XYZ file of C-alpha atoms in Angstrom:
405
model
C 84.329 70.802 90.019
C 83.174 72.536 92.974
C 79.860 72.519 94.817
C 78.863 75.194 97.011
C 76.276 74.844 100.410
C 73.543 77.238 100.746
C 74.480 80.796 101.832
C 74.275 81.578 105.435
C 74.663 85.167 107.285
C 77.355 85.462 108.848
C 78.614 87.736 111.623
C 82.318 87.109 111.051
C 82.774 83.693 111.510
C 81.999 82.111 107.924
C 81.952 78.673 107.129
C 85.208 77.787 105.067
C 86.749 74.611 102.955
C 89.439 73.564 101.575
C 89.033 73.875 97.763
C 92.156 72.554 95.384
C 92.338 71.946 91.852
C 94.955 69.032 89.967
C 98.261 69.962 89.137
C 99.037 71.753 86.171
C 95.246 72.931 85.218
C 93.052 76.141 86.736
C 91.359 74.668 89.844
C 87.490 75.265 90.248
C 88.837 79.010 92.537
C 90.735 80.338 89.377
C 87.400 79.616 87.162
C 85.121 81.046 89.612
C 87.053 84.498 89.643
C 87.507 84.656 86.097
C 84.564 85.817 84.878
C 84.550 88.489 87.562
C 87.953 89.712 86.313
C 86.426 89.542 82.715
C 83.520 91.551 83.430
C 86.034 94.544 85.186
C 88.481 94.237 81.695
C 91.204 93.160 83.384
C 92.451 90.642 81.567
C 92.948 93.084 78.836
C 94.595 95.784 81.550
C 96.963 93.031 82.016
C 98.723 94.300 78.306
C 99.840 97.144 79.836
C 100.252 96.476 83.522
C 99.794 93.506 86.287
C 100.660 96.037 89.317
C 104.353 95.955 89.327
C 105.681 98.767 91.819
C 102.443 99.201 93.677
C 101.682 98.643 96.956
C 98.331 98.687 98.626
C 97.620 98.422 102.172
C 94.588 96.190 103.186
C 93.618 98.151 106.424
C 91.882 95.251 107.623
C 91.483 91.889 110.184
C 95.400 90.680 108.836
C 96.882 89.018 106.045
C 97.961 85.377 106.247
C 101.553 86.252 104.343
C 102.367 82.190 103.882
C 98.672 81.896 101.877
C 100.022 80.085 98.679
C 98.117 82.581 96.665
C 99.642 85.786 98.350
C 103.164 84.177 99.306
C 105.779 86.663 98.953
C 103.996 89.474 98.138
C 103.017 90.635 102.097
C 104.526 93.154 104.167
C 102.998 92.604 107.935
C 102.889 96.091 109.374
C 102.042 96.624 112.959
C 98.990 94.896 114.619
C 97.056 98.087 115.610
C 95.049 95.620 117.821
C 97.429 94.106 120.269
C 96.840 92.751 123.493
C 92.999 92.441 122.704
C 93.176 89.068 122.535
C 94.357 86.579 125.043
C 97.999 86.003 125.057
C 98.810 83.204 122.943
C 95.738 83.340 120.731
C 96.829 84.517 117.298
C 94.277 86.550 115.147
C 92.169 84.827 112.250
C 93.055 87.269 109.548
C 90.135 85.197 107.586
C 88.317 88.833 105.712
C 91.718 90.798 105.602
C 93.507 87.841 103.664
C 90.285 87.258 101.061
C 90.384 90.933 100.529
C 94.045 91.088 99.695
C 93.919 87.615 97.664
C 91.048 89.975 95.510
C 93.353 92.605 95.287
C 96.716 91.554 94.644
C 96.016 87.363 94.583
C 99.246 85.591 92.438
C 98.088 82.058 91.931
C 100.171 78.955 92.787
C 100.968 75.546 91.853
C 102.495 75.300 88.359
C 102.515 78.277 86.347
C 100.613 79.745 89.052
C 97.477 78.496 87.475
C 95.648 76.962 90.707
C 94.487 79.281 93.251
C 92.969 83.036 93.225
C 94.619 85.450 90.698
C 93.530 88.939 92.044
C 93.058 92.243 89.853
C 96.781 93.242 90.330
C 98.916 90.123 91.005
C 102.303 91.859 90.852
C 101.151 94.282 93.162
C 102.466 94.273 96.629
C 100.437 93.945 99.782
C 100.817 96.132 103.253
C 99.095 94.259 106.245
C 97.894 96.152 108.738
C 95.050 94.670 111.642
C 92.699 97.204 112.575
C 89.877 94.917 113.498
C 88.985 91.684 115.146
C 86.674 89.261 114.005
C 83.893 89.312 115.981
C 84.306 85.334 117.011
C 88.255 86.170 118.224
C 88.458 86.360 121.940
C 89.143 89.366 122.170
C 86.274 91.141 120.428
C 84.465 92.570 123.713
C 87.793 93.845 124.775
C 88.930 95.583 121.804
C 85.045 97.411 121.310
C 85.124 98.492 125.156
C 89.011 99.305 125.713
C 89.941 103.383 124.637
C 93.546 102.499 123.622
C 91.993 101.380 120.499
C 89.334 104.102 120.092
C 92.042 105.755 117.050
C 93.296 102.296 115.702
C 92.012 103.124 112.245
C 93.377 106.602 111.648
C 96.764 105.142 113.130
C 96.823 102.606 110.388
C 95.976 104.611 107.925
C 99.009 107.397 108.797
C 101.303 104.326 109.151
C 100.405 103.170 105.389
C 101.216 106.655 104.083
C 104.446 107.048 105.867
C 105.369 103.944 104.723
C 104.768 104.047 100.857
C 100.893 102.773 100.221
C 99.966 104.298 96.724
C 96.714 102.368 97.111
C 95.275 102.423 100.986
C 91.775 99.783 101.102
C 89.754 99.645 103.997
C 86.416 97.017 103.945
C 84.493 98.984 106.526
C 83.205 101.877 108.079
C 81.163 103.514 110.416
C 77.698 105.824 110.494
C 79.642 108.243 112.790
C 82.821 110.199 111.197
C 85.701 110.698 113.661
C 87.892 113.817 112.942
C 91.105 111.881 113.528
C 90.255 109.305 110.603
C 89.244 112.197 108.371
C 92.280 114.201 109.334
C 94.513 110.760 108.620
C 92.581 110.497 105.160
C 93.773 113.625 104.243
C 96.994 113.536 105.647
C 97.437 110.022 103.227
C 96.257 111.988 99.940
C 98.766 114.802 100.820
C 101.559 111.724 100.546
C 100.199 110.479 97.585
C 97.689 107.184 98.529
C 94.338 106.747 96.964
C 92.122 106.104 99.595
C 89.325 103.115 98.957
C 86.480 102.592 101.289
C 83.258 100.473 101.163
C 80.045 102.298 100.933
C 77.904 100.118 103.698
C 75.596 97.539 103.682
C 72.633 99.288 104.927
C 70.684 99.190 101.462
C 68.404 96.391 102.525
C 65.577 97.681 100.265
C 63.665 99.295 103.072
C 62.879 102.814 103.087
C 64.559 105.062 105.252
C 64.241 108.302 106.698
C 67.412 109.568 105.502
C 70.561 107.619 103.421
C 72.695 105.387 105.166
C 76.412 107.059 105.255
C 79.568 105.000 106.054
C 82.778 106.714 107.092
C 85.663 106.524 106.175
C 84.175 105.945 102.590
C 82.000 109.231 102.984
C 84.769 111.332 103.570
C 85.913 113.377 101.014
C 88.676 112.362 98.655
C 87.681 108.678 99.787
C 86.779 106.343 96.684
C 83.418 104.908 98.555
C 82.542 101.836 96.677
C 79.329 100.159 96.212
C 78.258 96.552 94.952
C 76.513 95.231 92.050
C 74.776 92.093 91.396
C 75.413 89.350 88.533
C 73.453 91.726 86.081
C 75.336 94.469 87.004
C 72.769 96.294 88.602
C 73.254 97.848 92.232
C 73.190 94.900 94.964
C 69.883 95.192 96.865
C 71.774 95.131 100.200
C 74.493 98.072 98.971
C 73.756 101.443 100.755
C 72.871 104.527 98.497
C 73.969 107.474 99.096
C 75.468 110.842 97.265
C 78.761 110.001 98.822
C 79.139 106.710 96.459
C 81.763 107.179 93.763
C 82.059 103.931 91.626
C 81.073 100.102 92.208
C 82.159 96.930 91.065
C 80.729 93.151 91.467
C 79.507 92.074 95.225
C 77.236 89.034 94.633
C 79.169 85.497 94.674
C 82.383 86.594 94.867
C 85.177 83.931 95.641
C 88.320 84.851 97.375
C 91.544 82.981 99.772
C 91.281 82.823 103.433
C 94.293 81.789 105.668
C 95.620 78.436 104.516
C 94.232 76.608 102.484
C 90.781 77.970 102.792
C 88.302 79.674 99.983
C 85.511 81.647 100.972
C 82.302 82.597 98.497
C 80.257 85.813 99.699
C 78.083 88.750 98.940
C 78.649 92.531 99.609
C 80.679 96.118 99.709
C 84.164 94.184 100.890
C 85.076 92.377 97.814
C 83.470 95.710 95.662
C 85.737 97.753 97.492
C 89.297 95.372 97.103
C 88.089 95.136 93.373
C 88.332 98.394 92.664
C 91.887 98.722 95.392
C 93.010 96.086 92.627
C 92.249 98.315 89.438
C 93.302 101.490 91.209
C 96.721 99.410 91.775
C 97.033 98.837 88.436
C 96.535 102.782 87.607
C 99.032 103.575 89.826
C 101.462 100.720 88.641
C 101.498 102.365 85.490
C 101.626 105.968 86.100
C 103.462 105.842 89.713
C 103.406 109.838 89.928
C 99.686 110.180 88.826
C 97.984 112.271 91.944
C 95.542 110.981 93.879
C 92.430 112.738 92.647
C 93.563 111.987 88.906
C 94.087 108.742 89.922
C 90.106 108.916 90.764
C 89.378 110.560 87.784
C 90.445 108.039 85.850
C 88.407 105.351 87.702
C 85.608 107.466 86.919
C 86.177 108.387 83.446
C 86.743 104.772 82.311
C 83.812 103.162 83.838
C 81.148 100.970 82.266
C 77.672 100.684 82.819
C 76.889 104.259 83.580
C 73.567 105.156 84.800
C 70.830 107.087 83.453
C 71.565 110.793 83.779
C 75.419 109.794 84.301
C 75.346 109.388 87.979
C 73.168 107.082 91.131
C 73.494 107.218 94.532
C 73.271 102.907 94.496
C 76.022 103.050 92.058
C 77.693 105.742 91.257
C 79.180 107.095 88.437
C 79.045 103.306 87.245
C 80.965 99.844 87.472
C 85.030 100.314 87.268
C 86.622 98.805 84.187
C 90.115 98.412 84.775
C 91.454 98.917 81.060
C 89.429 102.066 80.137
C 90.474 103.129 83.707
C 94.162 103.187 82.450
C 93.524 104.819 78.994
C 91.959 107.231 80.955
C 95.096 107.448 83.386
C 97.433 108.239 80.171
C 95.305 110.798 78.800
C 95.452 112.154 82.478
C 98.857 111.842 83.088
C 100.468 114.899 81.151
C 98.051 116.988 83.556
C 99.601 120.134 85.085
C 97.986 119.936 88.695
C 101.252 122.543 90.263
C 100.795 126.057 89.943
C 96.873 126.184 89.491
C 94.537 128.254 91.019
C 94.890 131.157 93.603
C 98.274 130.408 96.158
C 97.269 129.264 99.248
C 97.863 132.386 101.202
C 95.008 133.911 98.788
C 92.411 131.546 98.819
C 90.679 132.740 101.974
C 90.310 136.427 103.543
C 92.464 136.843 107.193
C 89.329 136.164 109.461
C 86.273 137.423 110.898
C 88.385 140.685 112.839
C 89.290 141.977 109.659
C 85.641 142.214 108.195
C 86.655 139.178 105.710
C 85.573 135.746 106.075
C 87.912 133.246 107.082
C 87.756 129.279 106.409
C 84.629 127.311 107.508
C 85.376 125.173 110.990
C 83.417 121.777 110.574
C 82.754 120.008 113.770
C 82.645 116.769 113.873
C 81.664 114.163 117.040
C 83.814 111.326 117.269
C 81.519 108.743 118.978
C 78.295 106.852 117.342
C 77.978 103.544 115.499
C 80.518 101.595 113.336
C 78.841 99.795 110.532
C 81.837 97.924 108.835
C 80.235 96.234 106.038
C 79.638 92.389 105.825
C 81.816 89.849 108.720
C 80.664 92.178 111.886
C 83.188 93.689 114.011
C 83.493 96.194 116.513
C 85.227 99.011 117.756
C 85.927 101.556 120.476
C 84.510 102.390 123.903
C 82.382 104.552 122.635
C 79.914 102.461 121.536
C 81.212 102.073 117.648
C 79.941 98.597 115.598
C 82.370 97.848 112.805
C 81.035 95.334 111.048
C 83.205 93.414 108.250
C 81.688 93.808 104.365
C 80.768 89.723 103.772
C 77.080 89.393 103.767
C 76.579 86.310 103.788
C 79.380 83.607 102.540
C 79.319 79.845 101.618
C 82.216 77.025 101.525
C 83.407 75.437 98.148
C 83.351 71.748 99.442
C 85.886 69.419 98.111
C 85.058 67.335 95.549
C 85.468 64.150 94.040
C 89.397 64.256 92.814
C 90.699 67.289 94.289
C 94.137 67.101 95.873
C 94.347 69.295 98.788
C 98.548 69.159 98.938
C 98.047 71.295 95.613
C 96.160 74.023 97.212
């Protein structure tokens, strides 16, 4: 059994421990996430798919590949973030490998039953470090140097070229940049459903005008929010119109590097849950475009809110099986050959008296709000911070064997 110390807030460094179960039984991790996976359907998704064939890239602080729970199943893509650090000092990769243990988590130990089990545990994982944790080194360097002002936008071009069908990204930022929007919709044109995390800016205050986060705000982006135990929207989750779906964000348990288990609150592990179920939609139905692929996710969710739709929550919690019985009725959908050809759908431009398409500006400097472990970005000014709110350790208890871990 596992006990847990009081929550603290945490800027990116979170307190972690070692947390193992006996041989041959779920260990106090596998218990913890289970009811989380029950309360999204999966178990029952799991009839029909486990994420075979997918990959999703975790756009993120790095994936430990030899993590027992996610050996074998990660592909370590360029780190966007080189040369930030000191030489010698190797990243931390502590919220980019509990997001991808959420997401595509296997188990180990005998029958795989010890450890975190994800949403999709056949799935496979793309690594690719966009961010630092704030306590690395090399934080004030990578938030002041320009060559990684477009470190985000690279990485997300990178996991289109290179086969993401699922592309999930824990942060974002109150200022778009046009390059990250441009990437987004170069990565829907190839075929990835984009997953973002809607902010952590809903602290229950009023404000003046809804807290946005890009890239979740962009369009086409799947911006997630979080609920609480109840199911109702997480008092620290942002609201605002841009918010498509949410999942669970309160006490959720997930691997670090190692042997390490973290327990935490906010829009992170929302948005990797819902990564994990859109992994499974696009395990099953490979060829299922992008925006179906959404549809789907919104058609099959649970929970809905009054009216059908709130800015805390969207369109309602995702529930991975009706999300795929969604995706089959979907699937026989004619998308080619709708609609007006391209060369029709707008006039020539203003000289010949008919309106061309609208230009949207938009600035690429402000402030980076990447939700939960804080992080930051740019020399511009950006603040990324990470989506954990606030995290506590399992502590080892009484029994537990930490070679099995």
């Amino acid at each position: 059994m596992l006990t847990f110390r009081p929550g603290v807030a945490l800027a990116l460094a979170c307190a972690v421990a070692t947390a193992a179960g006996p041989p041959a039984r779920a260990d106090g991790i596998r218990d913890r996430f289970w009811p989380v996976l029950a309360a999204l359907d999966v178990p029952r998704a799991w009839n029909l798919t486990r994420g075979n064939g997918a990959t999703v890239a975790v756009l993120d602080s790095g994936v430990d590949p030899a993590q027992a729970d996610l050996a074998g199943s990660v592909t370590v893509g360029p780190d966007r973030t080189a040369g930030a650090n000191p030489r010698g000092v190797p990243p931390r990769q502590v919220h980019g490998t509990t997001m991808a243990s959420i997401i595509a988590g296997h188990g180990h130990g005998p029958r795989g039953l010890d450890g975190m089990t994800g949403v999709a545990p056949e799935a496979r994982v793309l690594s690719l470090r966009v961010i630092l944790e704030d306590d690395e080194p090399g934080f004030d360097r990578f938030n002041s140097a320009a060559r990684y002002r477009d470190v985000i936008a690279d990485g997300i071009r990178y996991a289109a070229d290179h086969g993401a069908d699922v592309i999930s990204m824990s942060f974002g930022r109150t200022t778009p940049s046009d390059r990250e929007r441009r990437a987004i919709a170069y990565a829907i044109d190839r075929g990835a459903v984009v997953v973002a995390a809607a902010g952590n800016e809903g602290d229950g205050k009023p404000a003046r005008r809804p807290p946005y986060s890009y890239p979740a705000s962009f369009p086409g982006v799947v911006s997630v929010a979080a609920t609480d135990r109840e199911g109702r929207h997480a008092g620290f989750s942002s609201r605002n119109s841009a918010v498509v779906v949410s999942a669970p964000g309160v006490d959720i348990v997930g691997a670090g590097p190692g042997r390490d288990y973290w327990v935490g609150d906010g829009t992170s592990p929302a948005t990797a849950l819902v990564a994990g179920v859109a992994a499974l939609v696009r395990a099953r139905h490979p060829g299922l475009a992008p925006p179906l692929v959404v549809q789907a996710l919104v058609t099959g969710t649970a929970h809905r809110p009054a009216g059908g739709y709130d800015p805390g929550v969207g369109f309602g919690t995702v529930n991975a099986a009706a999300a795929l019985a969604a995706a089959d009725r979907l699937a026989g959908t004619r998308a080619a050959g709708l609609g007006l050809p391209e060369s029709r759908r707008f006039g020539p431009g203003p000289d010949s008296g008919r309106p061309g398409p609208a230009e949207i500006a938009l600035p690429d400097t402000g402030r980076l709000a990447v939700p939960g472990l804080a992080a930051a970005l740019s020399s511009t000014g950006l603040l990324v911070s990470l989506t954990f709110l606030a995290a506590r350790r399992p502590r080892r208890a009484a029994g537990d064997n930490p070679s099995d871990s």
